[in-house]
Short mmCIF file of C-alpha atoms and ligand atoms in Angstrom, two decimals:
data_model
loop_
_atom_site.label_atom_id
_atom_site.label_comp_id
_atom_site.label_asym_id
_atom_site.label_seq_id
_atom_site.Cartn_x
_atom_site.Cartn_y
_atom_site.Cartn_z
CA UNK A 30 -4.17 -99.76 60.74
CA UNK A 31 -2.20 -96.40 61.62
CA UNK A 32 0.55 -95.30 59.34
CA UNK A 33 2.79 -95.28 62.98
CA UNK A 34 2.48 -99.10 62.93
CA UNK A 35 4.25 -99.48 59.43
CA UNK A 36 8.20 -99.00 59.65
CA UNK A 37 8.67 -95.93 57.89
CA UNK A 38 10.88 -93.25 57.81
CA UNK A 39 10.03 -90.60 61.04
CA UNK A 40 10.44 -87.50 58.10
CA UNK A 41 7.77 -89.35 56.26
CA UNK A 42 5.53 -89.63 59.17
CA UNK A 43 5.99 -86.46 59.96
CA UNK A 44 4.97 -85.31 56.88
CA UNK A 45 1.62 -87.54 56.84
CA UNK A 46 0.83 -86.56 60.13
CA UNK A 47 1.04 -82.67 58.94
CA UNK A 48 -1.35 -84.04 55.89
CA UNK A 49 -3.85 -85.46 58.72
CA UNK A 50 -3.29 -88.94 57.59
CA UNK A 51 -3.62 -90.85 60.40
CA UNK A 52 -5.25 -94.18 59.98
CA UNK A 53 -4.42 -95.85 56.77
CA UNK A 54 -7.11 -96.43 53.88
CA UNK A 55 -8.30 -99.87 53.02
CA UNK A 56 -6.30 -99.60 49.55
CA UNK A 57 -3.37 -98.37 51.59
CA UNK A 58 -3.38 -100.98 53.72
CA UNK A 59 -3.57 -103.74 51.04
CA UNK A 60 -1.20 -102.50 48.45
CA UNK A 61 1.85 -101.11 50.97
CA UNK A 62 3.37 -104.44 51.87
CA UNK A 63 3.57 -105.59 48.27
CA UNK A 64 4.28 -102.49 46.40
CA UNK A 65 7.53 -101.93 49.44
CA UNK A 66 8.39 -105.63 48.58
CA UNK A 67 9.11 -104.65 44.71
CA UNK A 68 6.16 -106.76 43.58
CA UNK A 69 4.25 -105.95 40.75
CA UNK A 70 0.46 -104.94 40.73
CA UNK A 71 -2.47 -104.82 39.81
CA UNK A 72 -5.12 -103.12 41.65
CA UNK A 73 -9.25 -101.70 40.79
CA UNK A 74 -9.39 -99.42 42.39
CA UNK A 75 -11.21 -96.00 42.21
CA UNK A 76 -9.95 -92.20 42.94
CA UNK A 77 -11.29 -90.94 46.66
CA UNK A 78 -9.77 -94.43 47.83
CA UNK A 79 -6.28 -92.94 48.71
CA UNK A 80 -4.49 -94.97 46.04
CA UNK A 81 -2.54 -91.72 45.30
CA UNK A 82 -0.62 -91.82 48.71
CA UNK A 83 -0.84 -95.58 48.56
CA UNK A 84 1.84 -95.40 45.99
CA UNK A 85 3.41 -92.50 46.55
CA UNK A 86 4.99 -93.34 50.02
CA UNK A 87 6.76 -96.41 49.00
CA UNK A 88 7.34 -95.13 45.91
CA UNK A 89 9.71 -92.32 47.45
CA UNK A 90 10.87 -94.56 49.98
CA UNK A 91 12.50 -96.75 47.24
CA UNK A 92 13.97 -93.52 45.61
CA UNK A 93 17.34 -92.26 46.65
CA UNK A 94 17.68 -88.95 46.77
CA UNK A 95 21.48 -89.01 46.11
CA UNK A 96 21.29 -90.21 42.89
CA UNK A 97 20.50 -87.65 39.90
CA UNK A 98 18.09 -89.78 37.86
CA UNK A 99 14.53 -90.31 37.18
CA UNK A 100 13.71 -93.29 39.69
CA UNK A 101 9.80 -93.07 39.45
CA UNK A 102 7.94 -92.90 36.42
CA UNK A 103 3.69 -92.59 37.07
CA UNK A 104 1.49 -92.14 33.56
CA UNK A 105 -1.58 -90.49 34.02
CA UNK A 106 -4.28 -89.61 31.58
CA UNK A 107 -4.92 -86.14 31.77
CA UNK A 108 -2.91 -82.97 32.64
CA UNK A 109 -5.59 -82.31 35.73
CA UNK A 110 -4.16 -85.64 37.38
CA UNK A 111 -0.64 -85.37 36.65
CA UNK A 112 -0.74 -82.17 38.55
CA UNK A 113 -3.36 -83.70 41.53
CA UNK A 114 -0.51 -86.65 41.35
CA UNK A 115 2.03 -84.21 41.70
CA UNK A 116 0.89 -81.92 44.17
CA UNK A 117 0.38 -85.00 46.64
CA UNK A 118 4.21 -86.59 45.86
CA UNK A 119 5.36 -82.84 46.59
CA UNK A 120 3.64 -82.82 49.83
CA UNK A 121 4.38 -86.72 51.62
CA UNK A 122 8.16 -85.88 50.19
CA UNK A 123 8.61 -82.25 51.67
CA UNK A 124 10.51 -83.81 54.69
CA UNK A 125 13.07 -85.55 52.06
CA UNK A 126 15.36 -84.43 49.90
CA UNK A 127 13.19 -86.41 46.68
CA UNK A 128 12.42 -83.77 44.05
CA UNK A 129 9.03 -84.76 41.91
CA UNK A 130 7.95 -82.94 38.70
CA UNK A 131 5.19 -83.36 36.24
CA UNK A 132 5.52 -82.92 32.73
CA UNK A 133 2.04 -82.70 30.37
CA UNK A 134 0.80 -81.02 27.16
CA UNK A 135 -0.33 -77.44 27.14
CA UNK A 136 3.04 -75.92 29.00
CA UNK A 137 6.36 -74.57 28.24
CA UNK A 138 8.31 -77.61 26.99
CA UNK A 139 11.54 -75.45 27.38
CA UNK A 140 10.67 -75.15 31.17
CA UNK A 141 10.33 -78.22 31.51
CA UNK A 142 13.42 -79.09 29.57
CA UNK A 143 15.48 -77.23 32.02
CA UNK A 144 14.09 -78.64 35.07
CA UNK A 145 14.45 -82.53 33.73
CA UNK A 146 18.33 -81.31 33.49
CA UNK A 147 18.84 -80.51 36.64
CA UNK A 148 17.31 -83.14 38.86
CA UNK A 149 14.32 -85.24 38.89
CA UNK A 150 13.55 -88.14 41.27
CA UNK A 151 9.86 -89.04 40.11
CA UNK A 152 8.35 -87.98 37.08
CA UNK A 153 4.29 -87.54 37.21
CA UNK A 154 3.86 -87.16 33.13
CA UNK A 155 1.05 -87.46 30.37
CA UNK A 156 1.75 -89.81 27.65
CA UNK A 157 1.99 -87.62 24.78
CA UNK A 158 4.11 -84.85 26.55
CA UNK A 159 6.32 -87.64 27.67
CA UNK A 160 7.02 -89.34 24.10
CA UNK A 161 7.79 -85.48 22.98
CA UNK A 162 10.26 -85.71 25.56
CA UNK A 163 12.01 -88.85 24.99
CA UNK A 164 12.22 -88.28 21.22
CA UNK A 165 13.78 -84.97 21.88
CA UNK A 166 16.44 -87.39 23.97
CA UNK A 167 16.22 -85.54 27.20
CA UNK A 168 15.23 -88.51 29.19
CA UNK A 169 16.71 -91.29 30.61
CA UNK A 170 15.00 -94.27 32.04
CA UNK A 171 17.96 -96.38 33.16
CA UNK A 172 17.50 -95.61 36.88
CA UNK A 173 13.88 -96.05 36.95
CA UNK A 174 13.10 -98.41 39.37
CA UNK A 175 9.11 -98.73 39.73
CA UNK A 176 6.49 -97.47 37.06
CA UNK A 177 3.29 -96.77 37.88
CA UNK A 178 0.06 -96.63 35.17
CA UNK A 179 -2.86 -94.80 37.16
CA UNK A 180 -5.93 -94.87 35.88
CA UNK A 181 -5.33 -97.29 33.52
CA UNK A 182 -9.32 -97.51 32.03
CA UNK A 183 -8.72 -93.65 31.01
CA UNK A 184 -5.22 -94.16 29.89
CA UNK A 185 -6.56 -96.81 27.17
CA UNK A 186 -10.08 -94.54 26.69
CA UNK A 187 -7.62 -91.84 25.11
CA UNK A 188 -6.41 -93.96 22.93
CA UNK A 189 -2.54 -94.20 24.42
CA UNK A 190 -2.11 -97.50 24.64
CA UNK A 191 0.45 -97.96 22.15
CA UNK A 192 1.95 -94.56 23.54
CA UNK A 193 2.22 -96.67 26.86
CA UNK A 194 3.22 -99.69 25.60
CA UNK A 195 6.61 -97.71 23.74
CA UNK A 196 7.33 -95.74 27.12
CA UNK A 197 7.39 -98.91 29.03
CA UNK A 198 9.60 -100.50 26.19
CA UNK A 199 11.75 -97.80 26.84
CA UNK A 200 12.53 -99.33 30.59
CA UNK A 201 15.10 -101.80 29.45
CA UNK A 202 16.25 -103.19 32.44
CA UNK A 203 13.83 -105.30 35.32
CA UNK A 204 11.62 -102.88 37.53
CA UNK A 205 8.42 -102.61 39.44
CA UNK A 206 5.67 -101.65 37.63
CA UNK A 207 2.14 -101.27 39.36
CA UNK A 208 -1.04 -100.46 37.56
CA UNK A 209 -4.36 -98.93 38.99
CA UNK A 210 -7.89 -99.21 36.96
CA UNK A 211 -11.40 -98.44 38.25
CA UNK A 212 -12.43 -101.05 35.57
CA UNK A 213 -11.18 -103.91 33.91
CA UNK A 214 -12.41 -105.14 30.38
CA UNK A 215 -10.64 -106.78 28.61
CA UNK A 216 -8.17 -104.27 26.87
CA UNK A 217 -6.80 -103.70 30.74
CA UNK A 218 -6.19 -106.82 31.24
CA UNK A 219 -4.29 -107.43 28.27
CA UNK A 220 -1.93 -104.99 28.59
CA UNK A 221 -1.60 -106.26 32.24
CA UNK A 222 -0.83 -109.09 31.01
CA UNK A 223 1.79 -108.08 28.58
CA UNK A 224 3.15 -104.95 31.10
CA UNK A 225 3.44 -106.90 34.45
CA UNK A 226 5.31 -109.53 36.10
CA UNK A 227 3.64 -112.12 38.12
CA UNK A 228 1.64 -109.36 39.49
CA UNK A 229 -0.33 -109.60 42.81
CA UNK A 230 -3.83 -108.77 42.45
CA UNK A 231 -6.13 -106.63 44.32
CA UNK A 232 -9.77 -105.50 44.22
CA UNK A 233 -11.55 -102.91 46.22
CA UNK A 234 -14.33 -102.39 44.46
CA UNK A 235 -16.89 -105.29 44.78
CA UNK A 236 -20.25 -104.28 43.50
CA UNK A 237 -20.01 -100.71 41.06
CA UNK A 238 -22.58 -99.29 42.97
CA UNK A 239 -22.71 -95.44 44.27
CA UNK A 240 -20.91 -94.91 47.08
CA UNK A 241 -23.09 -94.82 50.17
CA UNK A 242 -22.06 -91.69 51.83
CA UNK A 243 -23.99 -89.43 48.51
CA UNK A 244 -27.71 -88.85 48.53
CA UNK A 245 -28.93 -89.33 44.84
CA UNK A 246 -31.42 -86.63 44.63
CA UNK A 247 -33.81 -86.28 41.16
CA UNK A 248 -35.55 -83.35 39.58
CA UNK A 249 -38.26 -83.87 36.47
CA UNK A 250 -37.99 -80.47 34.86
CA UNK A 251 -38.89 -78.68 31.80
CA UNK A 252 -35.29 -77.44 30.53
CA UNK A 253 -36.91 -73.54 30.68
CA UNK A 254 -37.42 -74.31 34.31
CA UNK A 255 -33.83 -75.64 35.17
CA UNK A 256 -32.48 -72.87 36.51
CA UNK A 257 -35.14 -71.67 38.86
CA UNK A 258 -35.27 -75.08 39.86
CA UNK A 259 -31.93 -75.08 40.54
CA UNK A 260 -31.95 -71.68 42.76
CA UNK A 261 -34.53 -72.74 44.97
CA UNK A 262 -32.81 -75.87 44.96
CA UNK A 263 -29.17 -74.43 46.53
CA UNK A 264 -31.21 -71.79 48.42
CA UNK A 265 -32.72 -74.56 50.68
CA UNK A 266 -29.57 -76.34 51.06
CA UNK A 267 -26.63 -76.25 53.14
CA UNK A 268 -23.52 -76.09 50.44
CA UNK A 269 -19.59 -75.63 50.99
CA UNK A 270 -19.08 -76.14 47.17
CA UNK A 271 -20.81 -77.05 44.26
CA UNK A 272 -19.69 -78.89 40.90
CA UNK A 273 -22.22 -78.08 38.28
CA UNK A 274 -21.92 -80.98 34.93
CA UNK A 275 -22.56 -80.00 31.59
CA UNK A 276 -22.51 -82.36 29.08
CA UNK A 277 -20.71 -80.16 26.83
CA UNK A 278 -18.55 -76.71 26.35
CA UNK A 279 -21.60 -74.62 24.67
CA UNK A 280 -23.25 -75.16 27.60
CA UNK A 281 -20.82 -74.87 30.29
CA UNK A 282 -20.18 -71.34 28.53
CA UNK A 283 -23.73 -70.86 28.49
CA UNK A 284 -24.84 -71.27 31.88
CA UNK A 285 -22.02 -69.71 33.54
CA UNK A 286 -23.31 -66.90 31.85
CA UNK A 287 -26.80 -66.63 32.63
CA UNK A 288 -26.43 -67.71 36.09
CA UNK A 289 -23.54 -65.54 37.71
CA UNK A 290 -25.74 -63.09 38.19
CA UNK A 291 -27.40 -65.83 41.11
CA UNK A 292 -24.54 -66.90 42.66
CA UNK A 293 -21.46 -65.64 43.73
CA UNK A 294 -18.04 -67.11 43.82
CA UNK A 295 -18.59 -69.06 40.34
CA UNK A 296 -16.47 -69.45 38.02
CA UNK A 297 -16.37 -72.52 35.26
CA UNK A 298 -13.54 -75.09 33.27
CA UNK A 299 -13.87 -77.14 30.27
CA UNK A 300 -10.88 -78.43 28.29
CA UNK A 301 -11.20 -75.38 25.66
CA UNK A 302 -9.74 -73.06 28.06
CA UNK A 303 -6.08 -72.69 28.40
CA UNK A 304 -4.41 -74.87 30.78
CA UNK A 305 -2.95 -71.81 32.64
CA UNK A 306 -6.73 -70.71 32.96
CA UNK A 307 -7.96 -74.27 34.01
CA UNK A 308 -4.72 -74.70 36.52
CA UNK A 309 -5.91 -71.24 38.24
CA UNK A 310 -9.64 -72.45 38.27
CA UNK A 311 -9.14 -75.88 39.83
CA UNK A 312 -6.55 -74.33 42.30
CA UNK A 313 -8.98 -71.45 43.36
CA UNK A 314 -11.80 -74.20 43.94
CA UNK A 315 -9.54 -76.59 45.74
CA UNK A 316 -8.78 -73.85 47.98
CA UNK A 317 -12.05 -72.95 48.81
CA UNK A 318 -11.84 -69.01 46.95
CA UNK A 319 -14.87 -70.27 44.67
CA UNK A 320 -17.94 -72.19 45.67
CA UNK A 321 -19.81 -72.99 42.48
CA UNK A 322 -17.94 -74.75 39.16
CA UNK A 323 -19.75 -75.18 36.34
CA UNK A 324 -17.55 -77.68 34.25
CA UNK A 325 -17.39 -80.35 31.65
CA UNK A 326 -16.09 -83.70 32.35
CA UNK A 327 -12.91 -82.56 32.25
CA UNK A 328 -13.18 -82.29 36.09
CA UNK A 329 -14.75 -84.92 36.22
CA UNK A 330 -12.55 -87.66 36.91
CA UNK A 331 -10.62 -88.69 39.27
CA UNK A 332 -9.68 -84.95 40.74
CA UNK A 333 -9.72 -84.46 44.34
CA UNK A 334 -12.36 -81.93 45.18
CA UNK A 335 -12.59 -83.36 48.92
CA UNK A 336 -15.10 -80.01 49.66
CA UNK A 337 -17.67 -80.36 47.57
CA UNK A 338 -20.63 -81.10 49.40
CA UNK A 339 -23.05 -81.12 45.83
CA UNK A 340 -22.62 -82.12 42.68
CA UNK A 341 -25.51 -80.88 40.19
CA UNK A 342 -25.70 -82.92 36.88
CA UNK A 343 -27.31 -80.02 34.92
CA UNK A 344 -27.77 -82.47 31.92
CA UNK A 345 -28.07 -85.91 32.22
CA UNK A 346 -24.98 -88.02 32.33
CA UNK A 347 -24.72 -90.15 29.05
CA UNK A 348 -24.41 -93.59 30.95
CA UNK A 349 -24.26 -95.32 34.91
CA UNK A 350 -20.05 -94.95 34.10
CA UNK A 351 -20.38 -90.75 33.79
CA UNK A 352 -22.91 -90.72 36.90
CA UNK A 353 -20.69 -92.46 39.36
CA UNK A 354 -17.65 -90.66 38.53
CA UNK A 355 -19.58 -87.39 38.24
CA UNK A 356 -21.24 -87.62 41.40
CA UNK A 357 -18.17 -89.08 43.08
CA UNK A 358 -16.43 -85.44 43.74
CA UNK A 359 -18.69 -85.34 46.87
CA UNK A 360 -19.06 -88.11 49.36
CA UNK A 361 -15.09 -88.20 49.56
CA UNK A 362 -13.51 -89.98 52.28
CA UNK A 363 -16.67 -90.54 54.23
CA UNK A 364 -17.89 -87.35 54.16
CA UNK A 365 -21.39 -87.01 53.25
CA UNK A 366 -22.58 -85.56 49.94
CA UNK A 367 -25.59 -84.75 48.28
CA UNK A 368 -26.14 -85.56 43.65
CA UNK A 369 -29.12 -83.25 42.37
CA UNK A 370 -29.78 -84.20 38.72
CA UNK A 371 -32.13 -82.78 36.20
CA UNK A 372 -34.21 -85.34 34.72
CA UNK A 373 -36.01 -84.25 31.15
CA UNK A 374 -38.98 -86.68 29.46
CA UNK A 375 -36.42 -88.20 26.73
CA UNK A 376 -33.78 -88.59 29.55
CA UNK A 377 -36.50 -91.30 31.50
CA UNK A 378 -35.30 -94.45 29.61
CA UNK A 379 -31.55 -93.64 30.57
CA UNK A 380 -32.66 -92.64 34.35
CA UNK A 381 -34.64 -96.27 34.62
CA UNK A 382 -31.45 -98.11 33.72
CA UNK A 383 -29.17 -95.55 35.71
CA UNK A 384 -31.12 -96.65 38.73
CA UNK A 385 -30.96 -100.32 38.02
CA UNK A 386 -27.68 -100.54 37.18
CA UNK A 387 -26.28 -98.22 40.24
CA UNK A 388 -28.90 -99.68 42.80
CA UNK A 389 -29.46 -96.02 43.50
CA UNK A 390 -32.64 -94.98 45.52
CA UNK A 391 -33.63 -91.78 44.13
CA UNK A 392 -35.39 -89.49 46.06
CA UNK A 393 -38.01 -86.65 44.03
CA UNK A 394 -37.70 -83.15 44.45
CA UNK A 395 -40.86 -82.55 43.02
CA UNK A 396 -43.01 -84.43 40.48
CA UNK A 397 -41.87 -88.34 40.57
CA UNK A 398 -42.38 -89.26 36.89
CA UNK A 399 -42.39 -92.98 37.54
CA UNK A 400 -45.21 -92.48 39.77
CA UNK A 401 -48.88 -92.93 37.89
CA UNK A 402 -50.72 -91.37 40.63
CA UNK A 403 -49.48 -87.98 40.51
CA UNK A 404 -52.22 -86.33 40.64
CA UNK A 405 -52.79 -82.32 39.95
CA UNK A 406 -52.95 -81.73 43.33
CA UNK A 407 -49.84 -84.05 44.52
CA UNK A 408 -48.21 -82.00 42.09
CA UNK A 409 -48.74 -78.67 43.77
CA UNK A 410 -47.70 -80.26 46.99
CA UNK A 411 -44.81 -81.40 45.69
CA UNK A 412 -43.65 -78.27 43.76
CA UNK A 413 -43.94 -76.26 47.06
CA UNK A 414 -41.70 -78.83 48.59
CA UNK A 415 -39.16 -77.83 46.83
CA UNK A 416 -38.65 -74.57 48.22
CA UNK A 417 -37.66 -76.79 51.34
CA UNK A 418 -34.70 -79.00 52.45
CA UNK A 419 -35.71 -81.82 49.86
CA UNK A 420 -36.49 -85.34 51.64
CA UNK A 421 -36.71 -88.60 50.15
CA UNK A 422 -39.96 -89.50 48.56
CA UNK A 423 -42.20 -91.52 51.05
CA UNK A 424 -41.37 -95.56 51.04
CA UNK A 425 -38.02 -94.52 49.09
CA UNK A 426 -34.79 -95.51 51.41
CA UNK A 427 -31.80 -93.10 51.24
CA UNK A 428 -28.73 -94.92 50.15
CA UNK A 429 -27.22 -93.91 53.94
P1 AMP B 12 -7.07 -90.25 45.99
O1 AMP B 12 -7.92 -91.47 45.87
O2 AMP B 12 -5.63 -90.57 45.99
O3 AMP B 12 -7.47 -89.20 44.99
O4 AMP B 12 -7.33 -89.62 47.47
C1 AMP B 12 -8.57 -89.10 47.86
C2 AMP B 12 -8.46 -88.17 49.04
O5 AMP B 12 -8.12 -88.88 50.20
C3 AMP B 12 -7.41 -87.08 48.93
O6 AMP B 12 -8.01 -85.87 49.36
C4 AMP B 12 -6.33 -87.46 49.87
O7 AMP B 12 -5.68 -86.32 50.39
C5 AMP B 12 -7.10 -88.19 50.94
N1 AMP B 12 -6.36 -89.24 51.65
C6 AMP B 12 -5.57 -90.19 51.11
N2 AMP B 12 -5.10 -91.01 52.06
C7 AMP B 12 -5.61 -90.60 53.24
C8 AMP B 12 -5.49 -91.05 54.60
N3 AMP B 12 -4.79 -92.13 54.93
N4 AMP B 12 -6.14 -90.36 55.55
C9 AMP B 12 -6.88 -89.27 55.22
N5 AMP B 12 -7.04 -88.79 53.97
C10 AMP B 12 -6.41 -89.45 52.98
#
């Protein structure tokens, strides 16, 4: 369905139609009617599906811009969201007159202080920032019409779910509230049930398997070898941008600085860096000035990297969970992508259940350790392979 079909606003269109959004996405589609109809909601959902617009276009439809007061309220878990959340908000709304603003940890409170006095419409805000805030008394939720908890799974992960459950309390009066989760154990669906009203539900994820449109690409290598593996690996490869995974900030700082001298454009993020420094980073990659980030899982999830056409795990996710969303910053929207991941002898028992779990065909570059018959001189084959565009080992299917 096109966004031109739905009733809304020509300034809105406009502004969609600037953004290139044309035809609706399938999580757009199912969650406009009831989130315009003041329903409550909750949806599984995963970033890359477009919930991000599919709440932020009724959500400033519903807000009106001649009243001074915060009318929107949307929790996120990390300050890399709230400003993703934001930056999309600022640009469906730039034909209005609604004024959005994110508040998180890590910047100027007094900024922000000054800006929440003179006029907010939606507020895109991390929890703890946001409890600062109210117990400083500069907010006021008594206009707030719809809340929104995004990423719910994370929200809870970070431990804020009593930090969530006091903002909400702090919405005295009878509003929307809508909640998005890419998972839903148990402690999700408790708080829906305690948070939300008769709430409509809706899934889009049926089966947590990897997205279709990425390639799942393997490599069994000694950890000396990993970087000239990973060389000849990009070398052979058409890239636009690459999002290098470490499992940790040693590393992160460690390989950035051992392999700049390879590749150009690189620069790297982990949550140790100041947020200023992290803010510049993920705006110079979005923007296409950089073409390799080394990071930890700080970018990991849920930010909109709709460029990168490889993701390299450079150590080996801890679990299926870390893979998916990992490798899930390529493959966006359709667009094809392409996972390399480094595979070491003690990582094999986490790779077999990876597979399993993720009905992921993996495709060798290289020595397929699962395979008995490698033989010495299959080996040699193989390794000159890799020099090549990498194809999928023979009788393996690519997940296409
Ligand atoms: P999200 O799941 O909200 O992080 O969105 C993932 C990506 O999809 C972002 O790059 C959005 O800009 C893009 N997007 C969202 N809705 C649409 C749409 N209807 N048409 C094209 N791109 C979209």
């Amino acid at each position: 369905m096109k966004f031109s079909e739905l009733d809304l606003p020509a300034n809105i269109l406009k502004a969609l139609k600037k953004m290139g959004y044309e035809e609706m996405t399938p999580i757009q589609e199912a969650t406009y009617p009831v989130i315009f109809a003041g329903q409550d909601l909750c949806a599984l959902a995963e970033t890359g599906s477009g919930k991000t617009a599919a709440c932020a276009i009724p959500l400033i439809q519903k807000v009106d811009p001649a009243l001074n007061a915060i009318q929107g309220l949307v929790l996120v878990p990390t300050r890399e969201l709230c400003m993703q959340y934001m930056a999309e908000i600022e640009k469906i709304a730039s034909t209005t007159h609604v004024i959005p603003y994110a508040v998180y940890g890590g910047f100027d409170k007094k900024i922000q202080i000054a800006k929440l006095k003179q006029e907010v419409h939606i507020l895109v805000a991390t929890p703890g920032r946001l409890i600062d805030l109210l117990y400083d008394g500069i907010l006021s939720f008594a206009q707030v019409k719809c809340a929104i908890l995004d990423e719910a799974d994370e929200l809870l992960k970070v431990g804020f779910l009593e930090d969530i459950e006091f903002i909400l309390s702090c919405i005295l009066h009878e509003h929307q509230t809508l909640l998005f989760s890419a998972t839903m154990p148990d402690d999700i669906k408790k708080l829906a049930h305690d948070c939300l009203r008769d709430p409509q539900h809706i899934s889009l994820i049926t089966d947590r398997v990897a997205p279709e449109s990425i390639e799942h690409y393997f490599s069994y290598t000694h950890p000396k070898q990993k970087q000239i593996e990973l060389i000849k690996y990009l070398e052979g490869e058409d890239i636009n941008q690459v999002l290098v995974f470490c499992n940790a900030r040693h590393m992160v700082d460690s390989l950035f600085r051992s392999i700049r001298k390879d590749l150009r454009d690189i620069d790297y993020m982990h949550a140790g860096l100041t947020q200023d420094k992290r803010s510049a980073t993920i705006e110079k990659f979005r923007s296409g000035k950089l073409r390799y980030l080394i990071a930890s899982d700080v970018a990991g999830r849920g930010l909109d990297f709709s460029h990168v056409s490889h993701v390299i795990n450079w150590d080996f996710p801890r679990d299926g969970e870390q893979y998916t969303h990992r490798t899930g910053r390529t493959g966006r929207m359709g667009r094809k992508g392409k996972a390399f991941t480094f595979v070491s002898k003690h990582d094999l028992p986490s790779f077999r259940k990876l597979i399993r779990s993720r009905k992921i065909t993996p495709c060798w570059i290289g020595k397929d350790p699962l395979c008995e018959n490698n033989t010495p001189q299959d080996r040699r084959t193989q390794t000159r392979k890799r020099t090549f565009r990498p194809r999928p080992a023979e009788g393996s299917k690519k997940t296409e």
